[in-house]
Amino acid sequence: MVQIAPSMLSADFLNLGKDVDMVNSCADLFHLDIMDGTFVPNISYGFPVVEAIASMAKIPMDAHLMIVHPEKYVKRFADAGVRMLSFHLEAVENPAPVIDMIKDCGMVPGLAINPDIPVEKLYPYISSCGYLLIMSVFAGFGGQKFIEDTYSRVKSLKAEIVRHGADCLIEVDGGVSPKNSAALAEAGADILVAGSSVFRSSDPAAVVSAMRLLR
Ligand code: DX5
Ligand code: ZN
């Protein structure tokens, strides 16, 4: 069964506690999008919001760094209680030391790529990462349209993970909804991030259940 990670970027920040409760009660992970206005042309939120969510979170937090110099902030995310921490391959010269730093801080390392980066670029990191994040929209904004090419990218990555006999999960992020969740799970996705499809629904828990293929 796939895990569902609602992206808190689409939450109601004036009623954040209510949305945190909702996610606690129906989902598997909190997905926290951190944007710096440099790696991506948008700024999201920072530690005060992450810490506020952490104070109420009953399920693990998965932070997605869309920032330059991710290595500068690894320890602070660990201290904030983040369990899974991903950063972008495109944002660093050499991902290996950052992956090690994340592990040394007791978190599960993830490596992310935008839709224009060949999926093969992730292959060298299959054994060292706990998960690999395939963006199904260009990082930077919630509410964008899902890129259909994602299915074949997920399939290729899954085949390579199986070939390695590795214990590495595939996370898909961007434009995910009950319309494409089953096909993504079929292609090999293990974790689905969903922002607008969950938070814009009048029944978010039902959307989460539908995506998780719950009976
Ligand atoms: C985009 C973020 C996503 C985004 C998902 O840069 O990484 O996590 O918030 O939102 P939706 O599901 O609305 O595309
Ligand atoms: Zn994200």
Coordinates of C-alpha atoms and ligand atoms in Angstrom, one line a residue:
M1 CA 0.0 0.0 0.0
V2 CA 1.3 3.5 -0.8
Q3 CA 1.9 6.0 1.9
I4 CA 0.2 9.4 1.6
A5 CA 2.1 12.6 2.5
P6 CA -0.1 15.7 2.5
S7 CA 1.9 18.8 1.5
M8 CA 1.4 21.4 4.2
L9 CA 2.1 24.1 1.7
S10 CA -1.6 23.9 0.8
A11 CA -2.8 23.9 4.4
D12 CA -4.9 26.8 5.9
F13 CA -2.2 28.7 7.8
L14 CA -4.8 30.6 9.8
N15 CA -6.1 27.2 11.1
L16 CA -2.9 25.2 11.0
G17 CA -3.7 23.2 14.1
K18 CA -6.9 22.0 12.5
D19 CA -5.1 20.8 9.4
V20 CA -2.4 19.2 11.4
D21 CA -5.0 17.2 13.4
M22 CA -6.7 16.2 10.1
V23 CA -3.4 14.9 8.7
N24 CA -2.5 13.1 11.9
S25 CA -5.8 11.3 11.8
C26 CA -5.7 10.1 8.2
A27 CA -2.3 10.2 6.5
D28 CA 1.1 8.6 6.9
L29 CA 3.6 11.5 6.8
F30 CA 3.6 15.3 6.9
H31 CA 5.3 16.7 3.7
L32 CA 7.0 20.0 4.4
D33 CA 8.1 22.1 1.4
I34 CA 11.0 24.4 2.2
M35 CA 11.7 27.0 -0.6
D36 CA 14.4 29.6 -0.5
G37 CA 13.5 31.9 -3.5
T38 CA 16.9 31.0 -5.0
F39 CA 16.8 27.4 -6.0
V40 CA 13.1 27.9 -6.9
P41 CA 11.4 31.2 -7.7
N42 CA 9.2 31.0 -4.5
I43 CA 9.6 31.3 -0.8
S44 CA 7.5 29.0 1.5
Y45 CA 8.0 28.8 5.2
G46 CA 10.7 28.1 7.7
F47 CA 11.5 26.8 11.1
P48 CA 8.8 28.5 13.2
V49 CA 6.2 26.7 11.0
V50 CA 8.1 23.4 11.0
E51 CA 8.4 23.5 14.8
A52 CA 4.8 24.4 15.2
I53 CA 3.8 21.3 13.1
A54 CA 6.3 19.2 15.0
S55 CA 4.8 20.1 18.3
M56 CA 1.5 18.5 17.3
A57 CA 2.7 15.8 14.8
K58 CA 1.8 12.2 15.6
I59 CA 3.1 10.8 12.3
P60 CA 6.6 11.4 10.9
M61 CA 7.7 14.6 9.1
D62 CA 9.2 14.5 5.6
A63 CA 10.9 17.7 4.7
H64 CA 11.6 18.5 1.0
L65 CA 14.4 21.1 0.7
M66 CA 14.2 23.2 -2.5
I67 CA 17.1 25.3 -1.4
V68 CA 20.7 26.0 -2.3
H69 CA 23.3 24.8 0.4
P70 CA 21.0 22.2 2.0
E71 CA 24.0 21.1 4.1
K72 CA 23.8 24.3 6.1
Y73 CA 20.4 23.3 7.6
V74 CA 20.5 19.5 8.0
K75 CA 21.1 19.7 11.7
R76 CA 18.4 22.2 12.3
F77 CA 15.8 20.0 10.6
A78 CA 17.0 17.1 12.7
D79 CA 16.7 19.2 15.9
A80 CA 13.2 20.2 14.7
G81 CA 12.2 16.6 14.7
V82 CA 12.2 15.9 11.0
R83 CA 12.4 12.1 10.3
M84 CA 13.0 12.1 6.5
L85 CA 15.0 14.9 4.7
S86 CA 15.3 15.3 1.0
F87 CA 17.3 17.8 -1.1
H88 CA 17.7 18.3 -4.8
L89 CA 20.5 16.8 -6.9
E90 CA 20.5 19.9 -9.0
A91 CA 21.2 22.1 -5.9
V92 CA 24.6 20.6 -4.9
E93 CA 27.9 19.7 -6.6
N94 CA 28.2 16.4 -4.8
P95 CA 25.2 14.8 -3.0
A96 CA 27.2 12.1 -1.2
P97 CA 28.5 14.1 1.8
V98 CA 25.0 15.7 2.3
I99 CA 23.5 12.2 2.3
D100 CA 26.0 11.1 4.9
M101 CA 25.3 14.2 7.0
I102 CA 21.6 13.5 7.0
K103 CA 22.3 9.9 8.1
D104 CA 24.7 11.1 10.8
C105 CA 21.9 13.3 12.2
G106 CA 19.7 10.3 12.5
M107 CA 17.3 11.1 9.6
V108 CA 16.4 9.1 6.5
P109 CA 18.1 10.8 3.4
G110 CA 16.2 11.4 0.2
L111 CA 17.4 12.8 -3.1
A112 CA 15.0 14.7 -5.4
I113 CA 15.1 15.6 -9.1
N114 CA 13.0 18.0 -11.2
P115 CA 11.2 16.7 -14.3
D116 CA 13.9 17.8 -16.7
I117 CA 16.7 15.8 -15.0
P118 CA 17.3 12.3 -16.5
V119 CA 16.1 9.7 -14.0
E120 CA 19.4 7.8 -14.5
K121 CA 21.2 10.5 -12.6
L122 CA 19.6 9.1 -9.4
Y123 CA 20.9 5.6 -10.0
P124 CA 24.2 6.0 -8.2
Y125 CA 22.4 7.0 -5.0
I126 CA 19.9 4.1 -4.8
S127 CA 22.0 2.2 -2.2
S128 CA 22.7 5.2 0.0
C129 CA 19.3 6.9 0.1
G130 CA 16.2 5.8 2.0
Y131 CA 14.1 7.3 -0.7
L132 CA 14.3 9.1 -4.1
L133 CA 11.9 11.8 -5.0
I134 CA 10.7 12.2 -8.6
M135 CA 9.0 15.6 -9.1
S136 CA 5.9 15.3 -11.3
V137 CA 5.8 19.1 -11.7
F138 CA 8.6 21.7 -11.6
A139 CA 9.5 22.4 -8.0
G140 CA 8.3 25.8 -6.7
F141 CA 4.6 25.9 -6.5
G142 CA 1.6 23.8 -5.4
G143 CA -1.4 23.4 -7.6
Q144 CA 0.4 22.6 -10.9
K145 CA -0.6 20.1 -13.5
F146 CA 0.8 16.5 -13.2
I147 CA 3.4 15.7 -16.0
E148 CA 2.4 12.4 -17.6
D149 CA 6.0 11.4 -18.4
T150 CA 6.3 10.6 -14.7
Y151 CA 4.9 7.1 -15.0
S152 CA 7.8 5.9 -17.2
R153 CA 10.4 7.6 -15.0
V154 CA 9.0 5.9 -11.9
K155 CA 9.0 2.5 -13.8
S156 CA 12.6 2.9 -14.8
L157 CA 13.7 3.9 -11.4
K158 CA 11.7 1.0 -9.8
A159 CA 13.3 -1.5 -12.2
E160 CA 16.8 -0.2 -11.2
I161 CA 16.0 -0.4 -7.5
V162 CA 14.8 -4.0 -7.9
R163 CA 17.9 -4.8 -9.9
H164 CA 20.1 -3.5 -7.0
G165 CA 18.0 -5.4 -4.5
A166 CA 17.9 -2.1 -2.6
D167 CA 15.5 -1.0 0.1
C168 CA 14.9 2.4 -1.4
L169 CA 11.5 4.0 -1.7
I170 CA 10.1 6.1 -4.5
E171 CA 8.3 9.3 -3.6
V172 CA 6.3 11.2 -6.3
D173 CA 5.4 14.9 -5.7
G174 CA 3.3 17.4 -7.7
G175 CA -0.2 17.3 -9.1
V176 CA -1.0 13.9 -7.4
S177 CA -4.7 13.2 -7.0
P178 CA -7.0 10.2 -6.9
K179 CA -7.0 10.4 -10.7
N180 CA -3.4 9.3 -11.0
S181 CA -2.6 7.7 -7.7
A182 CA -3.4 4.1 -8.7
A183 CA -1.3 4.3 -11.9
L184 CA 1.6 5.8 -9.9
A185 CA 1.4 3.0 -7.3
E186 CA 1.2 0.5 -10.2
A187 CA 4.3 2.1 -11.7
G188 CA 6.2 1.6 -8.5
A189 CA 5.6 4.7 -6.3
D190 CA 5.7 4.1 -2.5
I191 CA 5.0 7.5 -1.2
L192 CA 2.6 10.0 -2.8
V193 CA 2.8 13.7 -1.9
A194 CA -0.5 15.6 -2.4
G195 CA -1.2 19.2 -1.6
S196 CA -4.1 20.8 -3.4
S197 CA -6.0 17.6 -4.1
V198 CA -6.2 17.0 -0.3
F199 CA -6.6 20.5 1.1
R200 CA -9.0 21.8 -1.6
S201 CA -11.4 18.9 -1.0
S202 CA -14.4 19.2 1.3
D203 CA -13.5 15.8 2.6
P204 CA -9.7 15.6 2.8
A205 CA -9.7 12.3 4.7
A206 CA -11.7 10.6 1.9
V207 CA -9.2 11.9 -0.7
V208 CA -6.3 10.5 1.3
S209 CA -8.1 7.1 1.6
A210 CA -8.9 7.0 -2.1
M211 CA -5.3 7.6 -3.0
R212 CA -4.0 5.0 -0.6
L213 CA -6.3 2.5 -2.4
L214 CA -8.1 1.8 0.9
R215 CA -10.6 -0.9 0.7
Ligands
DX5_1 C1 6.1 21.7 -5.2 C2 6.1 21.0 -3.9 C3 5.0 20.1 -3.8 C4 3.6 20.7 -3.8 C5 2.6 19.7 -4.0 O1 7.3 22.4 -5.4 O2 7.3 20.3 -3.8 O3 5.1 19.3 -2.6 O4 3.4 21.4 -2.6 O5 1.4 20.4 -4.2 P1 0.3 19.8 -5.3 O6 -0.1 18.5 -4.8 O7 -0.8 20.9 -5.2 O8 1.0 19.8 -6.6
ZN2 ZN 7.4 18.8 -2.1

